[in-house]
Short mmCIF file of N, CA and C in Angstrom, two decimals:
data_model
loop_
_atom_site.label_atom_id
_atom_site.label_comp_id
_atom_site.label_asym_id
_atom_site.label_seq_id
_atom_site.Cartn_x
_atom_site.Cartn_y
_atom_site.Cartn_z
N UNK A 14 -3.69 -5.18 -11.02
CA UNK A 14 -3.86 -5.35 -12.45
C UNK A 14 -3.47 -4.03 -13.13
N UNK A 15 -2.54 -4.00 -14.12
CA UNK A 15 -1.93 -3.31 -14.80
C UNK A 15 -3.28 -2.53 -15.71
N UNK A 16 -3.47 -1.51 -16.23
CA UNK A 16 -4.22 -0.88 -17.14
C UNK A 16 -4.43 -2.28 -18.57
N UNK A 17 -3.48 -2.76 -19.03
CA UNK A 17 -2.95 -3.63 -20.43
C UNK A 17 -3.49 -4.89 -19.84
N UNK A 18 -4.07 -5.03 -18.67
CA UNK A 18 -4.36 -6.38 -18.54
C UNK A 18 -3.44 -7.57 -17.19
N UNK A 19 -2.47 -7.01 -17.87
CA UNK A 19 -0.58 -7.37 -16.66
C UNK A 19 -1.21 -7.20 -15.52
N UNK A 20 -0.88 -8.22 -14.40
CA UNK A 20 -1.09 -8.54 -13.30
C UNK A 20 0.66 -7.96 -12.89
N UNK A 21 0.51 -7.38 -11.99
CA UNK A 21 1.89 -7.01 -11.11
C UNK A 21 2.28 -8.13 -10.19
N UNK A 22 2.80 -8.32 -9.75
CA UNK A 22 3.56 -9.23 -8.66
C UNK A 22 4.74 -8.94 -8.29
N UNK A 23 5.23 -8.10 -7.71
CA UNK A 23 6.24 -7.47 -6.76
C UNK A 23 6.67 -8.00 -4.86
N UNK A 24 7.94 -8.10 -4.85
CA UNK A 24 8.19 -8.33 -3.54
C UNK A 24 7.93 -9.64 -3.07
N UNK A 25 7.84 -9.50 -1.75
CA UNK A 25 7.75 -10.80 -1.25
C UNK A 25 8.01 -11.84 -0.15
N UNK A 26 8.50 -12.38 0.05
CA UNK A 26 9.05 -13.30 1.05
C UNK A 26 9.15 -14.59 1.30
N UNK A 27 10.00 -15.43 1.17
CA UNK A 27 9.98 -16.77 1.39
C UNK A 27 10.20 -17.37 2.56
N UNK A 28 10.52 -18.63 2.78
CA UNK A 28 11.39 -19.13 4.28
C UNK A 28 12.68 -18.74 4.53
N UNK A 29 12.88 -19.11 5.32
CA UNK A 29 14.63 -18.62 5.73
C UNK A 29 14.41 -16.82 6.21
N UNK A 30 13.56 -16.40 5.76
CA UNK A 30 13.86 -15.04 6.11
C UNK A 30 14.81 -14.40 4.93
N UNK A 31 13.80 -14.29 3.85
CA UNK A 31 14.33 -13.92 3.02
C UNK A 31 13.50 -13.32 2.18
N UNK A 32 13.73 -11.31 1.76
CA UNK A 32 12.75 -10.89 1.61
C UNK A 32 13.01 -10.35 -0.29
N UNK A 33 11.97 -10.46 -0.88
CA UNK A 33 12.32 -10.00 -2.32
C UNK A 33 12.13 -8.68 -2.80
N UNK A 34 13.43 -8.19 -4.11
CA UNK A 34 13.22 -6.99 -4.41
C UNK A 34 12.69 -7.56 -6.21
N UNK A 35 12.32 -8.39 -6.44
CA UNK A 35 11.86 -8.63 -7.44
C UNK A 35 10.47 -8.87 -8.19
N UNK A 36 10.22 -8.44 -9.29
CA UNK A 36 8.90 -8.99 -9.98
C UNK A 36 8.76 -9.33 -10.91
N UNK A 37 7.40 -9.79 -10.89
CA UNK A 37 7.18 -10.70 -12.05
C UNK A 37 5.65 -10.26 -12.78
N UNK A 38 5.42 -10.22 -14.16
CA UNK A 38 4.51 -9.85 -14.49
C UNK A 38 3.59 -11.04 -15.24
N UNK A 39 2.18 -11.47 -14.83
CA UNK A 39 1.98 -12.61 -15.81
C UNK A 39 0.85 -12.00 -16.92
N UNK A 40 0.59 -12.65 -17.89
CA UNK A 40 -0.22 -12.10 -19.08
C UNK A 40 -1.50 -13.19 -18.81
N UNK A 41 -2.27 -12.85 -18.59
CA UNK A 41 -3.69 -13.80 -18.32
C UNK A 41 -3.79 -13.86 -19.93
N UNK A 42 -3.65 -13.36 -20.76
CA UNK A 42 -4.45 -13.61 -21.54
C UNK A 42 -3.38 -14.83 -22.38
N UNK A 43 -2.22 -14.63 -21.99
CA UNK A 43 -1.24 -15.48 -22.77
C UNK A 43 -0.77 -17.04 -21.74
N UNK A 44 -1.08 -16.57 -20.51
CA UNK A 44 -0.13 -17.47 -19.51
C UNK A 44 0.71 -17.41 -18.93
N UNK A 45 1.48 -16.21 -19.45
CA UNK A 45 3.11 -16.10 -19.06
C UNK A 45 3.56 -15.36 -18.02
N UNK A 46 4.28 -16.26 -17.69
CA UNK A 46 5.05 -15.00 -16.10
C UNK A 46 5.79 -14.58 -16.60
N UNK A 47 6.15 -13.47 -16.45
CA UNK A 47 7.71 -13.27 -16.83
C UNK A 47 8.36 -12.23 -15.97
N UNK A 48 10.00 -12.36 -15.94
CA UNK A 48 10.44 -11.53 -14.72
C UNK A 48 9.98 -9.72 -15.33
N UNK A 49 10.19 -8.88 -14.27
CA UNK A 49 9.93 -7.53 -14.85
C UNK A 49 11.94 -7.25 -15.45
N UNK A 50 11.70 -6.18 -16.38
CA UNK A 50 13.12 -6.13 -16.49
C UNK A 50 14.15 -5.70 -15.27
N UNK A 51 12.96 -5.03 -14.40
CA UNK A 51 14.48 -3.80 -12.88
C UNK A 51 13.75 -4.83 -11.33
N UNK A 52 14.65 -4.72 -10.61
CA UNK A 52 13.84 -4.79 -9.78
C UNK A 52 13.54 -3.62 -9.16
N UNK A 53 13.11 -4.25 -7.69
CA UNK A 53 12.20 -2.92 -7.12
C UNK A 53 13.03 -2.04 -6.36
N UNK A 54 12.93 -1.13 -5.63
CA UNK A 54 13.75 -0.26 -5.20
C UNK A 54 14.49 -0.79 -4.06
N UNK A 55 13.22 -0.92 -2.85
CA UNK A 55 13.69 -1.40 -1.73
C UNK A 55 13.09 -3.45 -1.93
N UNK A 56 13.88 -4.13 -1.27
CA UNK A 56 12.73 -5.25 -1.21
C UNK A 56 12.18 -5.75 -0.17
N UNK A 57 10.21 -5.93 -0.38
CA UNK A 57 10.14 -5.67 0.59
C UNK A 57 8.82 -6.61 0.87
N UNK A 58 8.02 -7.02 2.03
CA UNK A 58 7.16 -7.77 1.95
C UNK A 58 5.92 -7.20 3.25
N UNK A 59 4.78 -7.67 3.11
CA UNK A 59 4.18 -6.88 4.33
C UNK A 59 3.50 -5.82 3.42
N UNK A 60 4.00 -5.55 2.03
CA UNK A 60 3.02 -3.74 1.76
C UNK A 60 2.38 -4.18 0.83
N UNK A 61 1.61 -2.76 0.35
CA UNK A 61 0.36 -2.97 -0.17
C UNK A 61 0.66 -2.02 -1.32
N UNK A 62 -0.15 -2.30 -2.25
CA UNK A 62 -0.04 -1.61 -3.77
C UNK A 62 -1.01 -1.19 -4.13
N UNK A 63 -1.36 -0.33 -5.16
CA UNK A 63 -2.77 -0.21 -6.46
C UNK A 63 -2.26 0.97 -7.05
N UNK A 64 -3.33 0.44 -8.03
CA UNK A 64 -3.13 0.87 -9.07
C UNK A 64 -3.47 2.52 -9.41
N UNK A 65 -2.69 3.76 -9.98
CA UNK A 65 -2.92 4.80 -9.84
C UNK A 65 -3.51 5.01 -11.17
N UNK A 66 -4.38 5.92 -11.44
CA UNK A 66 -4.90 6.63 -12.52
C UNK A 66 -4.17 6.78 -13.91
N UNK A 67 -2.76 7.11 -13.89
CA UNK A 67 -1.79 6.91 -15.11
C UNK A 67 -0.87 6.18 -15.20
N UNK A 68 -1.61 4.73 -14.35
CA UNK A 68 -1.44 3.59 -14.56
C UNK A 68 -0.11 3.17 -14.16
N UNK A 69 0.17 3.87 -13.61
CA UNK A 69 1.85 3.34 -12.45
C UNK A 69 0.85 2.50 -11.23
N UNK A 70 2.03 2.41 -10.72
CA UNK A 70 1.69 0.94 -9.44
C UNK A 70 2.37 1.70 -8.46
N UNK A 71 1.43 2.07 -7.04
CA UNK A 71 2.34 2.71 -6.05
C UNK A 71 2.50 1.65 -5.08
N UNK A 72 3.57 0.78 -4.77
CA UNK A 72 3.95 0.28 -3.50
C UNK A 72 4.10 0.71 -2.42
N UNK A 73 3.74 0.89 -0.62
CA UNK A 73 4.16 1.30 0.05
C UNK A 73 4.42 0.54 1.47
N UNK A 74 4.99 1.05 2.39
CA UNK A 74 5.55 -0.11 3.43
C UNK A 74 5.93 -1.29 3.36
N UNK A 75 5.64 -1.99 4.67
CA UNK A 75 6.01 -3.37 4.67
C UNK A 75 7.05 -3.63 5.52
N UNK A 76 7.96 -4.86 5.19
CA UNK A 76 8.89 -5.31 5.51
C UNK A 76 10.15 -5.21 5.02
N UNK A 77 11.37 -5.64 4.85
CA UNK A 77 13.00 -5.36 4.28
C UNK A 77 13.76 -5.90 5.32
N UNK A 78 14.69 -6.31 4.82
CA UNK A 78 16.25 -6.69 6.09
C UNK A 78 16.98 -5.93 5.60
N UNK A 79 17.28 -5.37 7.31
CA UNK A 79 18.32 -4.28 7.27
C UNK A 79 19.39 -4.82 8.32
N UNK A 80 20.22 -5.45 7.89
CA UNK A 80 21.90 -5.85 8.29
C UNK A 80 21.58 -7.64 8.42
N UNK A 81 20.30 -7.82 7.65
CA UNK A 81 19.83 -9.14 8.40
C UNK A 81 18.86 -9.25 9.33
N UNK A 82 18.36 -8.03 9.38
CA UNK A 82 16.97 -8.51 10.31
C UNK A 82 15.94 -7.55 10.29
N UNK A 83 14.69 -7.86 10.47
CA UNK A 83 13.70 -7.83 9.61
C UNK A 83 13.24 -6.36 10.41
N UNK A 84 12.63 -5.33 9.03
CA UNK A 84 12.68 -4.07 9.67
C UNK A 84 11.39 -3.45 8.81
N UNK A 85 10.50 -2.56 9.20
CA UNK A 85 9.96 -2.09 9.10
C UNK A 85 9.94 -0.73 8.54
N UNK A 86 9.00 -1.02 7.51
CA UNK A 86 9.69 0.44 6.50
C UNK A 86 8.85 1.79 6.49
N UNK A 87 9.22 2.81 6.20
CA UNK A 87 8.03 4.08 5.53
C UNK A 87 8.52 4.37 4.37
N UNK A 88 8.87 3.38 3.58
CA UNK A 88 9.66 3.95 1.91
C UNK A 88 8.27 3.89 1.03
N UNK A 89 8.20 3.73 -0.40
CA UNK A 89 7.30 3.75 -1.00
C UNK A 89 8.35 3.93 -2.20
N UNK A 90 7.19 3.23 -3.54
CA UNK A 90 7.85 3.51 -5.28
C UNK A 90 6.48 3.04 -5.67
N UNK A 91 7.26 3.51 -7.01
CA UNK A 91 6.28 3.47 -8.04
C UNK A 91 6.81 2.49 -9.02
N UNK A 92 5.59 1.39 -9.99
CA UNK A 92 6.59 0.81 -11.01
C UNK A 92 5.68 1.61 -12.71
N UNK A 93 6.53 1.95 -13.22
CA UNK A 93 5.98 2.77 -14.47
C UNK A 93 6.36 1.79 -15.53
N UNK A 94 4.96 1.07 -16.15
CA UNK A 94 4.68 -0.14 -16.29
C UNK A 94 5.61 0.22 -18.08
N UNK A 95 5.74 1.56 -18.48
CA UNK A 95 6.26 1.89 -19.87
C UNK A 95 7.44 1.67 -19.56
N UNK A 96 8.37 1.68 -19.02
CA UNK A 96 9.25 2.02 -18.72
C UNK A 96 10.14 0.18 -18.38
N UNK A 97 9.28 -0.24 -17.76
CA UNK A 97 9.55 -1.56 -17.06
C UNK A 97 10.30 -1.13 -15.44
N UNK A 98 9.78 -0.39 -15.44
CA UNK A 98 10.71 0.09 -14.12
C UNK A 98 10.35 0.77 -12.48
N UNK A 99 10.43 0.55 -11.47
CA UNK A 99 10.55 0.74 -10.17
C UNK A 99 11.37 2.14 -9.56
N UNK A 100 10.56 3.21 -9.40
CA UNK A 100 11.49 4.58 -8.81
C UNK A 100 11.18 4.74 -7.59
N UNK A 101 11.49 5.42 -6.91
CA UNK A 101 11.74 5.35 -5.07
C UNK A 101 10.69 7.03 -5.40
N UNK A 102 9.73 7.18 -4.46
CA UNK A 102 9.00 8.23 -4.22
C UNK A 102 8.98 8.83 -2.59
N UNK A 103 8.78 9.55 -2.14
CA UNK A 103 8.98 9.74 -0.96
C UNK A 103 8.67 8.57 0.14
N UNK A 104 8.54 9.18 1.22
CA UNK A 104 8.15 8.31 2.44
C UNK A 104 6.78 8.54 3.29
N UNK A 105 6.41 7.97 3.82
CA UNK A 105 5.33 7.80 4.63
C UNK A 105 5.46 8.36 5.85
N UNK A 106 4.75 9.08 6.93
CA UNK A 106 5.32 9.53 7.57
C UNK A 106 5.92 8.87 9.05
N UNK A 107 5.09 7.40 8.75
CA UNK A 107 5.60 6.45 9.91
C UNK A 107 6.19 5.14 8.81
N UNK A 108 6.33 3.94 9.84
CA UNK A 108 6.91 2.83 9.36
C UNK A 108 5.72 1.90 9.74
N UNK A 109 5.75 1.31 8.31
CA UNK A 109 3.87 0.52 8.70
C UNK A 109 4.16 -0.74 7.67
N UNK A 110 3.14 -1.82 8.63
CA UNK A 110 3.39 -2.87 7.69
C UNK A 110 2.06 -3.19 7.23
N UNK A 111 1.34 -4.09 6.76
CA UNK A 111 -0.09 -4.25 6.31
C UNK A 111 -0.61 -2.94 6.13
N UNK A 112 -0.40 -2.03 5.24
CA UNK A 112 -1.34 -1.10 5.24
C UNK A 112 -2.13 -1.04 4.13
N UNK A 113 -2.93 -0.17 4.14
CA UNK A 113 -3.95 -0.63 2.65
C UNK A 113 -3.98 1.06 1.97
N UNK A 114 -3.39 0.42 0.89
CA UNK A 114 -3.66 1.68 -0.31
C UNK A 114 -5.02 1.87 -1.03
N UNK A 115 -5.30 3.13 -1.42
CA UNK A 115 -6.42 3.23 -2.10
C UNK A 115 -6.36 4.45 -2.73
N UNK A 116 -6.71 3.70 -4.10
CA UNK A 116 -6.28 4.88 -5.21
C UNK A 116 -7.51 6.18 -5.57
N UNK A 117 -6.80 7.26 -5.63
CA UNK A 117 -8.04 8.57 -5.50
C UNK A 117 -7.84 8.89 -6.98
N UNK A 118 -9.09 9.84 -6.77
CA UNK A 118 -8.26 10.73 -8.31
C UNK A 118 -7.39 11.74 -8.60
N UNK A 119 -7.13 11.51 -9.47
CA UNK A 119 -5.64 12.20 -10.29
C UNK A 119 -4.59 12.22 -9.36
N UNK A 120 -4.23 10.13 -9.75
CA UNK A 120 -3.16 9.75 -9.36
C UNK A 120 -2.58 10.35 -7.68
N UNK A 121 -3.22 10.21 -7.07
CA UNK A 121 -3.60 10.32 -5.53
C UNK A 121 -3.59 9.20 -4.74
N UNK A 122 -3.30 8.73 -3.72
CA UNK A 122 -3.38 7.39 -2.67
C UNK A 122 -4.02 8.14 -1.61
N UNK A 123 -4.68 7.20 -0.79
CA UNK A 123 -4.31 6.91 0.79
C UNK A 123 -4.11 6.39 1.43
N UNK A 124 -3.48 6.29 2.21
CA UNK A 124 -2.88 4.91 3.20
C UNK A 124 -3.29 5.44 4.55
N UNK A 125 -4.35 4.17 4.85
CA UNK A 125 -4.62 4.36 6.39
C UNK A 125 -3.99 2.91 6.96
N UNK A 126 -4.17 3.53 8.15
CA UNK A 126 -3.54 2.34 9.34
C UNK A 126 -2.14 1.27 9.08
N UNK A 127 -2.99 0.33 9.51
CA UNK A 127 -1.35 -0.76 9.61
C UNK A 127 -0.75 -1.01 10.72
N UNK A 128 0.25 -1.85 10.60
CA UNK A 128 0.68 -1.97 11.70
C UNK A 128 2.20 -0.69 12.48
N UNK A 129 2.36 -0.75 12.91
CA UNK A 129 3.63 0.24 13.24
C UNK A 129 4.60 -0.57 14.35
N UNK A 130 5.45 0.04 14.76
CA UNK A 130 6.74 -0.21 15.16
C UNK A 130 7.46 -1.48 14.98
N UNK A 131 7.71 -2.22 15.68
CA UNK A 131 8.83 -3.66 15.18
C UNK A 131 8.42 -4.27 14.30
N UNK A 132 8.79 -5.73 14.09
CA UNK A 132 8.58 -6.71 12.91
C UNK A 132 7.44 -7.08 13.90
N UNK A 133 8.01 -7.56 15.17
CA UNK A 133 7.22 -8.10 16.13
C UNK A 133 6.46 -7.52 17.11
N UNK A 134 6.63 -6.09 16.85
CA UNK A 134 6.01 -5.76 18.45
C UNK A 134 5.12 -4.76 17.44
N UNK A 135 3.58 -5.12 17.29
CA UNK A 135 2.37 -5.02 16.20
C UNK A 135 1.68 -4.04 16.85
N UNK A 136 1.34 -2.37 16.08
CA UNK A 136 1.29 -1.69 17.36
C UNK A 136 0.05 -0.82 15.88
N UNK A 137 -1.37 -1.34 15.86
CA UNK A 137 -1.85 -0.46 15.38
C UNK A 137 -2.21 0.70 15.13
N UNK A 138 -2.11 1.32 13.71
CA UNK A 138 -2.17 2.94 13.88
C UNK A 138 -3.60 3.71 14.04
N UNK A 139 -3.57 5.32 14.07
CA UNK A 139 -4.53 5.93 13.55
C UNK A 139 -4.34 6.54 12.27
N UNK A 140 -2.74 6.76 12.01
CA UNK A 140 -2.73 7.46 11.08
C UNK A 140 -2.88 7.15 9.44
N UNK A 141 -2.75 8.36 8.72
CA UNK A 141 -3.28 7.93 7.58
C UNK A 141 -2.56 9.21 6.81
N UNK A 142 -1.55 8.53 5.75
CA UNK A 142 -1.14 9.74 4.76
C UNK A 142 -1.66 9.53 3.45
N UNK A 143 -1.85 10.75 2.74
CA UNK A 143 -1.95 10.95 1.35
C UNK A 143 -1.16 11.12 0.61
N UNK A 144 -1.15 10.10 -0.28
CA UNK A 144 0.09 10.49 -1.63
C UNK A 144 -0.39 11.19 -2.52
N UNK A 145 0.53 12.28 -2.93
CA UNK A 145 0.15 13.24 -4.00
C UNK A 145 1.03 13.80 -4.50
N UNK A 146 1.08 13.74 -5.94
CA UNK A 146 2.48 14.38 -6.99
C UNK A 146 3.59 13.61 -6.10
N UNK A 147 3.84 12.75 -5.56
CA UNK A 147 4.95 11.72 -5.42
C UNK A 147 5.59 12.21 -4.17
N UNK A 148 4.64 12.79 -3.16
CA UNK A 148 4.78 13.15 -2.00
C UNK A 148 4.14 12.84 -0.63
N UNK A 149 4.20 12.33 -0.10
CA UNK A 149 3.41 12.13 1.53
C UNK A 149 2.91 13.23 2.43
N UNK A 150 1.82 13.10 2.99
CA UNK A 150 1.37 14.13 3.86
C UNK A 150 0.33 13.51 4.60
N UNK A 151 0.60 14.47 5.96
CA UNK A 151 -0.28 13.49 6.61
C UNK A 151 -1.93 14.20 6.52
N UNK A 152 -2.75 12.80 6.72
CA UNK A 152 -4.11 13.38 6.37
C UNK A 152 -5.12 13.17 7.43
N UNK A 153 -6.03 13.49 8.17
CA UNK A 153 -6.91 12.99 8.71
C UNK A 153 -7.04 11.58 9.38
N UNK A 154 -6.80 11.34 10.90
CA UNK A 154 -6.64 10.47 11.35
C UNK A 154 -7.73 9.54 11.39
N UNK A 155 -7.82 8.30 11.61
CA UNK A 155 -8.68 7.63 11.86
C UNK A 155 -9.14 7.65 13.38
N UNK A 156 -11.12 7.43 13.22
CA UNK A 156 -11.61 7.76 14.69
C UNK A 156 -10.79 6.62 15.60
N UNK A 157 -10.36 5.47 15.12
CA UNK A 157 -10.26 4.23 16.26
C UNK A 157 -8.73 3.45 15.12
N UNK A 158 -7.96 3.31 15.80
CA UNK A 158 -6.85 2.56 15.24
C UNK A 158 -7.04 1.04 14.46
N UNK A 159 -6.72 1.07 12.99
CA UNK A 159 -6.83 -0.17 12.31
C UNK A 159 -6.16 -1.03 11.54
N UNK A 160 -5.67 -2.08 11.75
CA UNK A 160 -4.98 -2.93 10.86
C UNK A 160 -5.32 -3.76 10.23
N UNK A 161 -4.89 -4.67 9.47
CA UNK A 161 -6.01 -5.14 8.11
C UNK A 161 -7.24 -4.64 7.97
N UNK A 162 -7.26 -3.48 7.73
CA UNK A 162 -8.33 -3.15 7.26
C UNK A 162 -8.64 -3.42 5.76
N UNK A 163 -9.53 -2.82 5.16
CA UNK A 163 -9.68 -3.17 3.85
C UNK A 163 -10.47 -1.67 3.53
N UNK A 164 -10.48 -1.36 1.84
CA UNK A 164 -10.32 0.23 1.54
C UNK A 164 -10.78 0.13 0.22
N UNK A 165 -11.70 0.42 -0.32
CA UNK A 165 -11.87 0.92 -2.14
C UNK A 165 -12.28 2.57 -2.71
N UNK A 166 -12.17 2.56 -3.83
CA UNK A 166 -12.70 3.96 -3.95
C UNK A 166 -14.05 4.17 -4.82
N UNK A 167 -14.59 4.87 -4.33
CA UNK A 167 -16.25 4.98 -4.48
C UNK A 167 -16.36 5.41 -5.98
N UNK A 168 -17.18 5.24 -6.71
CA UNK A 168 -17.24 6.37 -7.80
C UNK A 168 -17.40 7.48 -8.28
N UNK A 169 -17.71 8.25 -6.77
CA UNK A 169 -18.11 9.40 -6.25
C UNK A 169 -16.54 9.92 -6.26
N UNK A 170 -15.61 8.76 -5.91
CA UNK A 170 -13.83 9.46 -5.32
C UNK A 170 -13.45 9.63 -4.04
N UNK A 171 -14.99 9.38 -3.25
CA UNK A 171 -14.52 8.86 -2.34
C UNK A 171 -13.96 7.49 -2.12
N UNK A 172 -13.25 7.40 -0.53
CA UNK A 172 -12.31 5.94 -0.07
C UNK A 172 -13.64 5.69 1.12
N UNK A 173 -13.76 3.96 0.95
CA UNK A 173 -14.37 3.70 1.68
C UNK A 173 -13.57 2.78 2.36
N UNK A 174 -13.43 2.76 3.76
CA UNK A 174 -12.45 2.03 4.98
C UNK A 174 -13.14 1.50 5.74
N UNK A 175 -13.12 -0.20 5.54
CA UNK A 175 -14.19 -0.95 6.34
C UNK A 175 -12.99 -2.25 6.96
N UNK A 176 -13.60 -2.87 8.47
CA UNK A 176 -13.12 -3.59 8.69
C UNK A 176 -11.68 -3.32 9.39
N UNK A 177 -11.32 -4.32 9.87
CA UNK A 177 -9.82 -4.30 10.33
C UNK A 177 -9.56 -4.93 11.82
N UNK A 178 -8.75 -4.55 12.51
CA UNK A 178 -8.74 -4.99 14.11
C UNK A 178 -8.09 -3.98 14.50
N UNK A 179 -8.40 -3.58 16.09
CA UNK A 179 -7.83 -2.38 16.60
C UNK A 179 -6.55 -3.02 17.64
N UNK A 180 -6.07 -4.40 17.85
CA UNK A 180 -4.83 -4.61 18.31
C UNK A 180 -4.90 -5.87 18.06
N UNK A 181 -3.40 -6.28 18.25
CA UNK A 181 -2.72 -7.59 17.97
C UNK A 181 -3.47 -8.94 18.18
N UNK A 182 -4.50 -9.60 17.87
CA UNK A 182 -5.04 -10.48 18.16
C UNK A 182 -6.10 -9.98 18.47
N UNK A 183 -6.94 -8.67 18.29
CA UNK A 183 -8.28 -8.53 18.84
C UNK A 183 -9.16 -8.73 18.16
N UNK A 184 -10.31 -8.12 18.42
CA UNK A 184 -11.80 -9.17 17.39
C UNK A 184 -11.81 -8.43 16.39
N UNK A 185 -12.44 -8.90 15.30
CA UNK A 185 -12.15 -7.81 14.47
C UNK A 185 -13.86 -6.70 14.38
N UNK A 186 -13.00 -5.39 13.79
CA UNK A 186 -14.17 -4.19 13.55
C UNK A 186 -15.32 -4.20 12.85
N UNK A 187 -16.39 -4.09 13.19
CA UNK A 187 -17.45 -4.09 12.54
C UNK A 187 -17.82 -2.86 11.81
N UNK A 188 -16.90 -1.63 11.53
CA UNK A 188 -17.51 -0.38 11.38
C UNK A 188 -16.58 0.06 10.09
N UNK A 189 -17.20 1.26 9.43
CA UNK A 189 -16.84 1.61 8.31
C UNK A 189 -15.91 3.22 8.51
N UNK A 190 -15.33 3.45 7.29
CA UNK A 190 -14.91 5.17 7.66
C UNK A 190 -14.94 5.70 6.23
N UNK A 191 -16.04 6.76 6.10
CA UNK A 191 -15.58 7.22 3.99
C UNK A 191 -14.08 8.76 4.61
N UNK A 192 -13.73 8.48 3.35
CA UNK A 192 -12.77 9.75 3.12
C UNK A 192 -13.17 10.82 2.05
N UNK A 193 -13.62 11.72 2.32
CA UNK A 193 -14.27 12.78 1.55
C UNK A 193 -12.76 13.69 0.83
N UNK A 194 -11.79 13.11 1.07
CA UNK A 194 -11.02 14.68 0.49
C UNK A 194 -10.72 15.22 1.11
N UNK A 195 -11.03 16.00 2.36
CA UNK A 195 -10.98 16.68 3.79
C UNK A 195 -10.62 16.16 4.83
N UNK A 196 -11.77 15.15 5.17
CA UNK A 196 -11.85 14.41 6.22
C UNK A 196 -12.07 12.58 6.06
N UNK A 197 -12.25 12.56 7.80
CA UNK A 197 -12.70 10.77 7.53
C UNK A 197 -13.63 11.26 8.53
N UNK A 198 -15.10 10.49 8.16
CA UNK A 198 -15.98 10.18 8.53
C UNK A 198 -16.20 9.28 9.16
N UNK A 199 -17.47 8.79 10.03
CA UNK A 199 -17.64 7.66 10.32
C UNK A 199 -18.67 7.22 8.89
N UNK A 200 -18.63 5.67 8.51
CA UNK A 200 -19.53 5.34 7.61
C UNK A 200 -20.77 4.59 7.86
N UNK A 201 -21.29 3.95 6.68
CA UNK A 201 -22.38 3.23 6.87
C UNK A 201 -21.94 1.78 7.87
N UNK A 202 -22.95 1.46 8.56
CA UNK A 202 -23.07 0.29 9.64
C UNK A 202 -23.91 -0.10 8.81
#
């Protein structure tokens, strides 16, 4: 959700194997979809977004076809909702698909886990970078490797990282992780 209300909807994927660099913005309060004016940088499906503090939209990872077949990204953009527009920001320091963003303060991310290497060969991470001033770095690993995890930010500013699975089909995690700024913790059980 956009600051104005605007729901984002970026990227994508349909059948056939066919992945989108396009979006669409709808107005809850009006009804309307409507296309965005640019599309997106890379197109891509598999990544995860939110919303930053001065109200840009950071996209990162996922999916893309590259010559025709399905590839795994570490790109990342931003869409600067004034603008109507999608800019390419650095990279991540791996190639991850499902990963979960979570917005810090002053326009800050983190991205933990996900999946890593092939489309198909699902290889959960530990790692975890921080976006900052439109740059990647890597931050504090996670104690135990996680994919779908799930991530919010506290009101304190801390990230709280709960949930997920530690490999391809395994049970899923019962345990939490906060991000202080420094470090990752283990969290509340």
């Amino acid at each position: 959700r956009l600051q104005d209300g605007r729901i984002l909807i970026a990227g994508g994927s349909t059948g056939g194997g066919v992945v989108h660099a396009t979006a669409e913005l709808f107005d809850p309060k009006t009804g309307a979809l409507t296309a965005a004016a640019n599309k997106l940088v890379s197109s891509r499906t598999r990544h995860a977004a939110t919303l930053l503090d001065d109200g840009r939209v950071l996209l990162c990872g996922g999916v893309t076809l590259k010559s025709g077949s399905p590839a795994v990204i570490d790109t990342a953009e931003v869409f600067v909702p004034g603008a109507d527009q999608f800019v390419a920001v650095g990279s991540m320091k791996k190639v991850r698909q499902y990963p979960v963003v979570v917005s810090l303060p002053g326009n800050r991310a983190l991205v933990p886990g996900g999946y890593a290497g092939t489309f198909n060969g699902h290889v959960p991470v530990f790692l975890v970078d921080l976006f900052d001033e439109d740059v990647f770095s890597a931050a504090p690993q996670l104690a135990e490797p996680r994919a779908f995890l799930t991530g919010d930010r506290l009101l304190d500013g801390r990230a709280l990282l709960a949930g997920g699975v530690t490999s391809p089909g395994g049970g899923a995690l019962a345990t939490t992780a906060l991000h202080d700024g420094g470090s990752i913790k283990p969290g509340p059980s």
